[in-house]
XYZ file of C-alpha atoms in Angstrom:
681
model
C 15.931 -20.384 26.330
C 19.353 -19.144 25.112
C 19.994 -15.500 24.244
C 20.408 -16.375 20.540
C 17.118 -18.255 20.547
C 15.365 -15.342 22.269
C 16.818 -12.928 19.728
C 15.635 -15.075 16.818
C 12.166 -15.394 18.356
C 12.000 -11.625 18.822
C 13.069 -10.931 15.232
C 10.556 -13.461 13.903
C 7.829 -11.835 16.003
C 8.826 -8.395 14.717
C 8.707 -9.482 11.084
C 5.383 -11.250 11.546
C 3.885 -8.241 13.369
C 4.880 -5.987 10.456
C 3.336 -8.420 7.977
C 0.131 -8.633 10.009
C -0.187 -4.849 10.322
C 0.213 -4.484 6.569
C -2.372 -7.202 5.866
C -4.827 -5.855 8.427
C -4.470 -2.278 7.150
C -5.180 -3.513 3.611
C -8.248 -5.500 4.618
C -9.540 -2.700 6.877
C -9.303 -0.348 3.892
C -11.146 -2.836 1.695
C -13.887 -3.257 4.307
C -14.375 0.212 5.798
C -13.433 2.485 2.904
C -14.016 0.553 -0.325
C -16.932 -1.556 0.964
C -15.345 -4.457 -0.892
C -13.871 -6.962 1.596
C -11.758 -9.825 0.322
C -11.618 -12.096 3.408
C -14.161 -13.298 5.930
C -14.784 -11.717 9.327
C -13.464 -14.884 10.944
C -10.187 -14.722 9.047
C -9.756 -11.013 9.798
C -10.393 -11.744 13.475
C -7.678 -14.411 13.329
C -5.165 -11.889 11.971
C -6.042 -9.471 14.765
C -5.782 -12.199 17.415
C -2.362 -13.258 16.138
C -1.118 -9.650 16.199
C -2.475 -9.119 19.718
C -0.673 -12.252 20.892
C 2.651 -11.056 19.442
C 2.256 -7.585 20.967
C 1.289 -9.074 24.336
C 4.457 -11.185 24.287
C 6.615 -8.270 23.084
C 5.057 -4.919 24.151
C 8.063 -3.100 22.702
C 6.794 -4.066 19.235
C 3.558 -2.070 19.676
C 3.554 0.875 17.255
C 1.297 3.957 17.137
C -0.237 2.850 13.840
C -0.916 -0.712 14.977
C -4.552 -1.658 14.293
C -4.764 -2.837 17.896
C -4.239 0.748 19.062
C -6.818 2.654 17.123
C -10.154 2.479 15.338
C -9.932 1.409 11.703
C -11.136 2.808 8.427
C -9.859 6.146 7.118
C -12.653 8.416 5.817
C -12.980 9.275 2.148
C -12.508 13.009 1.570
C -15.060 13.230 -1.277
C -18.010 14.147 0.939
C -16.134 16.351 3.387
C -15.027 15.357 6.855
C -16.750 15.680 10.241
C -14.719 15.491 13.443
C -16.338 13.230 16.039
C -16.540 15.011 19.368
C -16.418 11.649 21.170
C -14.615 8.825 19.279
C -16.668 5.971 17.853
C -14.835 2.949 19.225
C -14.743 -0.584 17.870
C -15.642 -3.627 19.962
C -13.634 -6.571 21.213
C -14.933 -9.869 19.834
C -15.988 -13.068 21.557
C -16.669 -16.297 19.709
C -18.037 -18.679 22.337
C -19.423 -18.929 25.862
C -15.925 -19.095 27.366
C -15.033 -15.748 25.766
C -18.177 -14.149 27.209
C -17.475 -15.569 30.678
C -13.886 -14.312 30.487
C -15.066 -10.805 29.533
C -17.619 -10.836 32.358
C -14.957 -11.959 34.828
C -12.564 -9.174 33.732
C -15.331 -6.608 33.976
C -16.381 -7.825 37.414
C -12.775 -7.639 38.558
C -12.450 -4.030 37.445
C -15.741 -3.104 39.136
C -14.825 -5.240 42.182
C -18.195 -7.015 42.120
C -20.208 -9.112 39.665
C -23.681 -7.690 40.331
C -24.298 -5.615 37.233
C -26.947 -5.832 34.531
C -26.120 -6.072 30.849
C -27.970 -5.153 27.669
C -27.919 -7.547 24.707
C -28.562 -6.091 21.248
C -28.559 -7.737 17.803
C -25.408 -6.604 15.966
C -26.745 -5.117 12.753
C -24.553 -5.761 9.706
C -24.654 -2.305 8.157
C -22.910 1.050 8.282
C -22.350 2.865 11.575
C -23.616 6.457 11.654
C -23.446 9.368 14.105
C -26.328 11.902 13.999
C -26.140 15.342 15.608
C -29.353 17.217 16.485
C -29.471 20.890 17.448
C -32.677 22.378 18.856
C -34.520 19.307 17.648
C -33.264 19.428 14.048
C -30.904 16.987 12.342
C -27.797 19.016 11.453
C -25.098 16.486 10.565
C -24.694 12.783 9.859
C -21.296 11.115 9.635
C -19.858 7.640 9.115
C -17.559 6.067 11.690
C -14.506 6.711 9.474
C -11.366 6.200 11.543
C -13.267 6.699 14.800
C -12.330 10.364 15.187
C -13.144 11.660 11.680
C -15.953 10.450 9.464
C -17.480 11.216 6.088
C -20.228 13.826 5.943
C -23.258 11.945 4.582
C -25.901 14.355 5.915
C -27.785 14.954 2.677
C -28.064 11.252 1.911
C -29.118 10.304 5.430
C -31.929 12.855 5.262
C -33.525 10.612 2.619
C -33.879 7.654 5.036
C -37.426 7.794 6.306
C -36.842 6.065 9.627
C -34.396 8.813 10.659
C -36.409 11.850 11.870
C -35.517 15.325 10.607
C -37.089 17.065 13.595
C -37.721 16.088 17.192
C -40.015 17.457 19.873
C -38.889 18.076 23.448
C -35.279 17.341 22.545
C -32.184 18.651 24.399
C -30.315 21.686 23.060
C -27.658 19.561 21.305
C -26.869 15.859 21.318
C -25.459 13.037 19.242
C -27.116 9.659 18.731
C -25.475 6.662 17.093
C -26.834 3.731 15.161
C -26.605 1.526 12.104
C -27.915 2.070 8.594
C -28.835 -1.157 6.835
C -30.730 -2.596 3.893
C -33.416 -5.214 4.492
C -32.987 -8.650 2.944
C -36.270 -8.348 1.051
C -35.347 -4.886 -0.166
C -31.929 -6.134 -1.275
C -33.450 -9.006 -3.257
C -35.967 -6.655 -4.916
C -33.222 -4.145 -5.755
C -31.028 -6.833 -7.305
C -33.967 -8.224 -9.294
C -34.658 -4.772 -10.738
C -30.966 -4.237 -11.534
C -30.802 -7.611 -13.260
C -33.881 -6.765 -15.351
C -32.213 -3.489 -16.340
C -28.953 -5.211 -17.294
C -27.015 -3.634 -14.420
C -24.436 -5.471 -12.277
C -25.832 -7.005 -9.091
C -24.829 -5.949 -5.605
C -22.826 -8.372 -3.452
C -24.630 -8.165 -0.095
C -27.108 -6.040 1.894
C -24.260 -4.580 4.005
C -22.190 -3.441 1.011
C -25.316 -2.180 -0.719
C -26.239 -0.058 2.302
C -22.714 1.352 2.607
C -22.579 2.169 -1.096
C -26.059 3.684 -1.084
C -25.300 6.308 1.568
C -22.127 7.294 -0.305
C -23.912 8.235 -3.528
C -23.059 11.659 -4.929
C -26.736 12.105 -5.828
C -29.101 11.897 -2.813
C -31.895 10.876 -5.179
C -30.113 7.564 -5.725
C -29.902 7.042 -1.961
C -33.603 7.866 -1.626
C -34.449 5.162 -4.179
C -32.748 2.450 -2.129
C -34.566 0.418 0.588
C -32.541 1.753 3.536
C -33.503 1.717 7.186
C -31.797 2.430 10.509
C -31.727 1.358 14.137
C -30.438 3.800 16.756
C -28.748 2.303 19.786
C -26.493 4.725 21.660
C -26.190 8.261 23.009
C -22.864 9.800 22.015
C -23.026 13.037 24.029
C -25.605 15.567 25.213
C -25.831 19.286 26.018
C -28.718 21.071 27.671
C -30.340 17.946 28.990
C -30.038 15.383 31.741
C -28.237 12.210 30.729
C -30.012 8.981 31.740
C -28.341 6.755 34.314
C -28.412 3.515 32.320
C -28.166 2.369 28.734
C -31.646 0.824 29.040
C -33.014 4.249 29.976
C -31.160 5.745 26.995
C -32.966 3.326 24.674
C -36.351 4.176 26.199
C -35.535 7.890 25.883
C -34.542 7.470 22.220
C -37.843 5.701 21.535
C -39.739 8.518 23.246
C -38.052 11.041 20.924
C -39.188 9.113 17.876
C -36.086 7.120 16.971
C -36.330 3.555 15.730
C -34.906 1.203 18.376
C -34.613 -2.545 17.883
C -37.364 -4.341 19.839
C -35.234 -7.510 20.102
C -32.968 -5.905 22.719
C -32.960 -7.637 26.115
C -31.732 -6.825 29.625
C -29.858 -9.639 31.417
C -28.942 -9.935 35.090
C -26.091 -12.432 34.765
C -23.731 -13.932 32.213
C -25.724 -17.171 31.897
C -28.710 -15.203 30.620
C -26.405 -13.431 28.164
C -25.038 -16.735 26.852
C -28.552 -18.180 26.452
C -29.663 -15.068 24.563
C -26.689 -15.277 22.182
C -27.126 -19.015 21.600
C -30.804 -18.532 20.775
C -30.030 -16.014 18.041
C -27.483 -18.258 16.336
C -30.442 -20.327 15.130
C -32.988 -17.506 14.822
C -30.876 -14.997 12.879
C -32.328 -16.079 9.523
C -35.846 -15.258 10.751
C -35.068 -11.528 10.602
C -35.478 -9.388 7.504
C -32.075 -7.808 8.102
C -28.582 -9.226 8.466
C -27.072 -9.601 11.925
C -23.603 -11.038 12.489
C -23.658 -11.298 16.266
C -24.891 -9.846 19.544
C -23.475 -6.769 21.276
C -23.346 -6.990 25.079
C -23.019 -3.749 27.075
C -22.776 -2.970 30.763
C -26.059 -1.203 31.538
C -24.891 1.426 34.050
C -23.425 4.502 32.315
C -21.507 5.293 35.484
C -19.907 1.841 35.297
C -19.155 2.427 31.621
C -17.254 5.608 32.498
C -15.362 3.813 35.269
C -14.386 0.955 32.981
C -13.243 3.234 30.152
C -11.461 1.898 27.081
C -8.211 0.168 26.243
C -6.722 1.020 22.852
C -9.496 0.927 20.288
C -12.065 -0.917 22.411
C -14.326 -0.051 25.359
C -13.959 -2.383 28.333
C -17.689 -2.166 29.029
C -18.855 -3.927 25.850
C -18.105 -6.976 23.740
C -19.430 -8.318 20.440
C -20.350 -12.006 20.372
C -19.710 -13.049 16.763
C -21.871 -15.758 15.222
C -20.150 -18.751 13.658
C -19.464 -17.951 9.983
C -21.926 -19.282 7.438
C -20.575 -22.239 5.471
C -21.515 -24.539 2.610
C -19.912 -27.350 0.612
C -19.366 -27.359 -3.136
C -16.978 -28.642 -5.800
C -13.679 -26.849 -6.401
C -13.462 -27.026 -10.184
C -9.969 -25.587 -10.630
C -7.366 -23.330 -9.050
C -6.296 -20.281 -11.026
C -3.776 -17.503 -10.357
C -4.010 -13.772 -10.971
C -1.315 -11.116 -10.668
C -1.706 -8.175 -8.286
C -0.431 -4.610 -8.622
C 2.741 -5.378 -6.651
C 3.432 -8.481 -8.737
C 2.057 -10.940 -6.172
C 0.681 -14.194 -7.574
C -2.698 -14.758 -5.946
C -4.282 -18.206 -6.238
C -8.072 -18.431 -6.125
C -10.679 -21.174 -6.352
C -13.205 -21.478 -9.164
C -16.242 -23.214 -7.645
C -19.451 -24.831 -8.708
C -21.943 -22.049 -7.895
C -23.345 -22.365 -4.378
C -25.652 -20.076 -2.410
C -24.293 -18.968 0.978
C -26.056 -16.466 3.234
C -28.171 -15.183 0.374
C -25.388 -14.737 -2.197
C -24.276 -17.003 -5.031
C -20.588 -17.856 -4.628
C -18.412 -18.927 -7.564
C -14.952 -17.685 -6.520
C -13.074 -17.977 -3.244
C -9.692 -16.815 -2.015
C -6.906 -19.307 -1.382
C -4.359 -16.741 -0.126
C -1.051 -18.417 -0.981
C 0.638 -21.729 -1.803
C 1.578 -22.437 1.819
C -2.048 -22.023 2.891
C -3.207 -24.374 0.132
C -0.654 -26.993 1.151
C -1.391 -26.595 4.851
C -5.078 -27.206 4.226
C -4.325 -29.850 1.553
C -6.754 -28.296 -0.921
C -6.778 -29.897 -4.360
C -8.499 -29.142 -7.637
C -11.546 -31.402 -7.857
C -12.083 -31.538 -4.093
C -15.417 -31.112 -2.406
C -14.624 -28.148 -0.176
C -16.131 -26.216 2.702
C -16.623 -22.588 1.709
C -17.113 -19.912 4.314
C -18.817 -16.585 3.826
C -19.546 -13.850 6.350
C -20.694 -10.979 4.178
C -17.594 -11.188 1.998
C -17.303 -10.295 -1.658
C -14.743 -13.100 -2.066
C -15.322 -15.939 0.448
C -12.639 -18.339 1.631
C -12.115 -22.067 1.229
C -11.929 -23.493 4.750
C -10.690 -26.923 3.703
C -11.467 -30.119 1.795
C -13.951 -32.855 2.675
C -11.345 -35.619 2.455
C -13.893 -38.408 2.790
C -15.385 -37.461 -0.583
C -12.145 -37.747 -2.541
C -12.141 -40.040 -5.568
C -8.403 -40.095 -6.309
C -8.765 -37.874 -9.376
C -8.066 -34.653 -7.458
C -4.951 -32.672 -8.480
C -2.366 -31.212 -6.108
C -1.796 -27.508 -6.817
C 1.621 -26.222 -7.840
C 2.427 -22.545 -8.140
C 3.434 -21.731 -11.733
C 7.155 -21.183 -12.274
C 6.479 -18.263 -14.605
C 4.083 -15.336 -14.460
C 0.743 -16.268 -16.084
C 0.579 -12.789 -17.664
C 4.123 -12.178 -18.997
C 5.847 -15.551 -18.491
C 8.716 -14.076 -16.473
C 10.186 -16.561 -13.931
C 8.595 -15.867 -10.547
C 10.458 -15.389 -7.257
C 9.619 -15.894 -3.595
C 11.464 -13.473 -1.263
C 12.956 -15.037 1.830
C 10.582 -15.017 4.781
C 7.483 -14.245 2.675
C 4.537 -16.433 1.776
C 3.830 -14.898 -1.626
C 5.454 -15.464 -5.015
C 6.071 -12.393 -7.169
C 6.557 -11.556 -10.798
C 9.688 -9.347 -10.818
C 8.932 -7.846 -14.234
C 7.808 -4.280 -13.558
C 6.590 -4.029 -17.148
C 4.240 -6.993 -16.651
C 0.926 -5.991 -18.272
C -1.142 -7.500 -15.460
C 0.784 -5.535 -12.827
C 0.530 -2.315 -14.804
C -3.210 -2.771 -15.269
C -3.855 -3.531 -11.580
C -1.640 -0.608 -10.606
C -3.642 1.708 -12.853
C -6.873 0.343 -11.379
C -5.458 1.021 -7.892
C -4.257 4.510 -8.868
C -7.745 5.706 -9.841
C -9.518 3.982 -6.942
C -11.092 5.370 -3.791
C -8.579 6.294 -1.147
C -5.985 6.799 -3.903
C -6.525 9.474 -6.597
C -10.289 8.829 -6.442
C -10.974 9.458 -10.139
C -14.675 8.971 -10.848
C -15.675 7.320 -14.095
C -12.591 5.130 -14.570
C -13.385 1.645 -13.401
C -11.896 -1.717 -14.276
C -13.383 -1.816 -17.773
C -12.302 1.667 -18.878
C -8.846 1.290 -17.309
C -8.375 -1.883 -19.358
C -9.555 -0.156 -22.546
C -7.183 2.770 -21.994
C -4.209 0.442 -21.644
C -5.235 -1.749 -24.582
C -5.589 1.330 -26.778
C -2.104 2.498 -25.773
C -3.431 5.765 -24.361
C -1.900 5.216 -20.931
C 0.898 3.095 -19.522
C 0.705 4.331 -15.930
C -1.388 6.592 -13.728
C 0.565 9.717 -14.649
C -0.428 9.306 -18.317
C -4.038 9.987 -17.348
C -3.181 13.667 -16.985
C -2.476 13.931 -20.716
C -5.751 12.393 -21.830
C -7.218 15.853 -22.448
C -4.944 15.862 -25.523
C -6.593 12.631 -26.762
C -10.251 13.581 -26.462
C -11.025 12.388 -29.996
C -9.506 8.974 -29.233
C -11.590 8.733 -26.075
C -14.774 9.429 -28.021
C -14.066 6.365 -30.173
C -14.185 4.086 -27.147
C -17.132 1.870 -26.294
C -19.808 3.496 -24.087
C -18.040 6.861 -23.988
C -20.059 9.778 -25.305
C -19.108 13.481 -25.194
C -20.667 14.018 -21.761
C -18.990 10.926 -20.274
C -15.610 11.958 -21.676
C -15.989 15.456 -20.259
C -16.903 14.037 -16.845
C -13.877 11.732 -16.830
C -11.516 14.523 -17.878
C -12.991 16.814 -15.227
C -12.517 14.146 -12.559
C -8.903 13.635 -13.658
C -8.288 17.381 -13.411
C -9.926 17.555 -9.961
C -7.702 14.733 -8.708
C -4.614 16.930 -9.048
C -5.604 18.522 -5.747
C -5.665 15.294 -3.740
C -3.663 15.335 -0.465
C -0.089 14.056 -0.583
C -1.058 10.970 1.452
C -3.427 9.846 -1.305
C -0.768 10.408 -3.966
C 1.715 8.272 -2.023
C -0.888 5.545 -1.569
C -1.840 5.745 -5.265
C 1.738 4.953 -6.330
C 1.131 1.379 -5.188
C 4.236 0.938 -3.050
C 4.378 -2.526 -1.566
C 3.400 -2.605 2.153
C 2.153 1.017 2.012
C -1.553 1.312 2.739
C -3.558 4.440 3.436
C -2.479 4.714 7.082
C 1.237 4.338 6.333
C 0.929 6.816 3.452
C -0.605 9.351 5.844
C 2.264 8.864 8.318
C 4.842 9.411 5.559
C 3.046 12.482 4.215
C 2.701 13.991 7.654
C 6.358 13.341 8.524
C 8.030 14.521 5.315
C 5.550 17.072 4.036
C 6.607 16.705 0.401
C 7.340 14.035 -2.168
C 10.834 15.442 -2.667
C 11.676 15.035 1.019
C 10.399 11.460 0.977
C 12.353 10.650 -2.201
C 15.563 11.945 -0.607
C 15.105 9.992 2.634
C 17.289 6.967 3.367
C 15.732 3.685 4.530
C 17.336 4.330 7.939
C 15.609 7.735 8.148
C 12.245 6.230 7.218
C 12.694 3.398 9.717
C 13.076 5.967 12.514
C 9.507 7.233 12.048
C 7.127 5.949 14.756
C 4.820 3.393 13.168
C 7.141 2.524 10.260
C 9.109 -0.705 10.480
C 12.155 -1.912 8.590
C 10.141 -3.874 6.018
C 8.090 -0.822 5.042
C 11.135 1.473 5.101
C 13.084 -0.813 2.757
C 10.095 -1.181 0.432
C 9.545 2.589 0.184
C 13.226 3.289 -0.365
C 13.572 0.597 -3.025
C 10.451 1.764 -4.863
C 11.585 5.395 -4.946
C 15.085 4.464 -6.075
C 13.878 2.921 -9.340
C 14.087 5.121 -12.399
C 10.685 4.066 -13.779
C 8.935 5.050 -10.563
C 10.787 8.351 -10.292
C 9.793 9.080 -13.901
C 6.132 8.531 -12.986
C 6.491 10.991 -10.096
C 8.135 13.554 -12.384
C 5.274 13.174 -14.868
C 2.839 13.796 -12.014
C 4.801 16.903 -11.058
C 4.780 18.182 -14.647
C 1.015 17.628 -14.812
C 0.477 19.778 -11.730
C -0.465 17.015 -9.287
C -0.070 18.106 -5.670
C 3.163 16.712 -4.218
C 3.178 18.639 -0.953
C 1.241 18.272 2.289
C -0.815 21.440 2.549
C -1.776 21.051 6.183
C -0.230 19.233 9.081
C 2.841 18.142 7.104
C 6.373 17.837 8.332
C 6.524 21.136 10.131
C 9.688 22.612 11.526
C 9.150 24.014 14.982
C 10.448 24.259 18.512
C 9.508 20.603 19.171
C 11.035 19.161 15.966
C 12.834 15.896 16.559
C 10.931 15.119 19.763
C 8.298 12.404 20.134
C 5.721 12.597 22.929
C 3.189 10.195 24.390
C 0.455 11.582 26.657
C -1.284 9.425 29.249
C -3.775 10.122 32.023
C -5.994 13.174 32.528
C -4.462 16.651 32.144
C -5.873 19.723 33.869
C -4.714 22.519 31.541
C -6.133 20.948 28.365
C -7.465 17.693 26.984
C -5.185 14.996 25.638
C -6.362 15.751 22.078
C -5.585 19.443 22.524
C -2.145 18.576 23.895
C -1.381 16.328 20.919
C -2.520 19.004 18.452
C -0.291 21.536 20.205
C 2.718 19.215 19.902
C 2.107 18.518 16.208
C 1.520 22.207 15.466
C 4.978 22.952 16.828
C 6.822 20.263 14.903
C 6.761 17.417 17.436
C 5.691 13.841 16.923
C 2.955 12.080 18.887
C 2.759 8.360 19.630
C -0.009 6.264 21.141
C 2.334 3.862 22.946
C 5.731 4.162 24.598
C 8.610 2.744 22.513
C 12.347 3.208 22.338
C 11.694 6.130 19.978
C 9.607 8.051 22.555
C 11.411 11.151 23.881
C 8.988 12.102 26.668
C 6.016 10.513 28.385
C 3.682 13.252 29.655
C 1.777 11.948 32.691
C -1.534 13.225 34.014
C -3.844 11.743 36.645
C -4.410 7.956 36.492
C -1.646 7.276 33.937
C -2.085 3.524 33.533
C 0.416 1.036 32.104
C 2.310 3.498 29.883
C 4.142 4.845 32.938
C 5.485 1.402 33.814
C 6.564 0.912 30.210
C 8.413 4.261 30.220
C 10.192 3.353 33.447
C 11.175 -0.001 31.957
C 12.652 1.641 28.841
C 14.217 4.575 30.709
C 12.028 7.118 28.883
C 12.019 10.570 30.482
C 8.727 11.232 32.300
C 7.197 14.706 32.642
C 4.285 15.608 34.871
C 1.895 18.273 33.610
C 3.785 21.186 35.201
C 7.104 19.981 33.780
C 5.495 19.626 30.364
C 4.142 23.175 30.534
C 7.571 24.399 31.643
C 9.179 22.682 28.634
C 6.674 24.356 26.322
C 7.279 27.741 27.941
C 11.058 27.323 27.657
C 10.659 26.753 23.915
C 8.380 29.755 23.448
C 5.135 27.812 23.139
C 1.958 29.119 24.755
C -0.961 26.660 25.032
C -4.276 27.865 23.579
């Protein structure tokens, strides 16, 4: 391969990796934070697999904010945040017997023998939860969140009857982990009652469970048919930890926790494969949704030896069931306009029931995807659903074509404002370039008020549309003047005095949102919640971000050229700067109150820590660096200033040596801190 060809391949890989990270971050936010996924599990897994392949081929492209390097799903601040003492990791996925055999072989190689037992557990499709008990009493309950910080849902979890409030003969303090879910029968009954009452129906048991434990009123949670299985010990104080995971499960049962009775212990990988295959057919016999089987190494000592790589433990894998599919007629292909101007084709289907939900719409992603799959209006199509709000069209059943099917063509003008559309070079999506497009402005307003953005309760899709139609708002910043239009609000459908007061109060409360949420709420293309947090933490204020050049932004670990150019272009436009100035005038927070871009003795330096340190934990070391103005990365790149090496450093040391990054052992690191006047806690 010539040098020019290698360079082109590298640049293509870099661009694709940036696109994948942006897409994955968006879909992770939809799934973990909004409880409203837009693509199937299988399609999300494909995005992750493609990104892993690119990063494996080009390790220098790995960034600290890559979804392959950390647990996904930023917590929502509404309920308060709980720091997880031990991170809640995600699991690597396997999709067939070969994947399970490959995992077993890798594990055996690391342990240097293949004689180890494994525990197989049904993978409950619900919401992960971590429960802390002190002196036998439930003290806190938290969601997974981003793996290190989760939402405090203690009061709502207390309403779930299968989760005990008090335990007898319990250790001094410990954490147990499990899954909150809604039964299928309970979900059907709940939806029937909502339909009778004229309320919108819920999409799936998983989303219903996640939404139920995030209710502001615990009484609402208590009214929902929620249950929980507990399956793991997080940590323990004042008690002896069992030697195996199987013993942990027995111990949890003895304390009074609900443990799934379908769990099995297997002596070899063939037994594991048989167990998984059996549940592919039997899954529908359960009164709760499962989307796979989790396989864990039984010995806790082996688990500690195996450790984790990136966001995943080496000692466990999730076997994912084949996605549920059905065939139906694709009636027509329509296009809507997103908040960034993207034209998004979707399929309108003859209603079909898949995995317990009636499906009428399905995503088609983009024109290239439609052409690649040769999907036509009028086709009989295979539709795939794996707990998704919007399923996907897998492809057509060509044998059932009649000749009357119509090939799809992307419209040449925006369906909302009729502006000629454009397709940027190297991108799959078409865009409406008219920033005054009513569809864009509406979707941007809907995004602005949503969870993870300004989180304004009471303004959903319907009210946002009414506010724009009435001319009361043109953008998110106009919301902060609605207190002057209270009489106009009272004239709106379904808005009484109390509702108006609640909306205005929520708007006022949103002024205090962290800078990261404000940046995310602006709707900058390619900027999801994670990227917004990186920008807020680096710059510390909106003014500093607005004054940054694209080259400056590109230098930030975790921010690529595509994102840097998008941010810079967005903030250079007068309309967008006017929105920011209106937010400033309204008193919206435009500074990072904690952990922002601090000046300090380590400013301008980026550290990566690997291995085990003696003086303090890795987390404590990273907090110390950030507190003194330094940056912290999770992988070694050309932007890394120092790699700090403790015992058993792993592959990061080899990467640093390859790139010529300066390496410090623990004593040299402490000496550097001392020389700059920094004293570790």
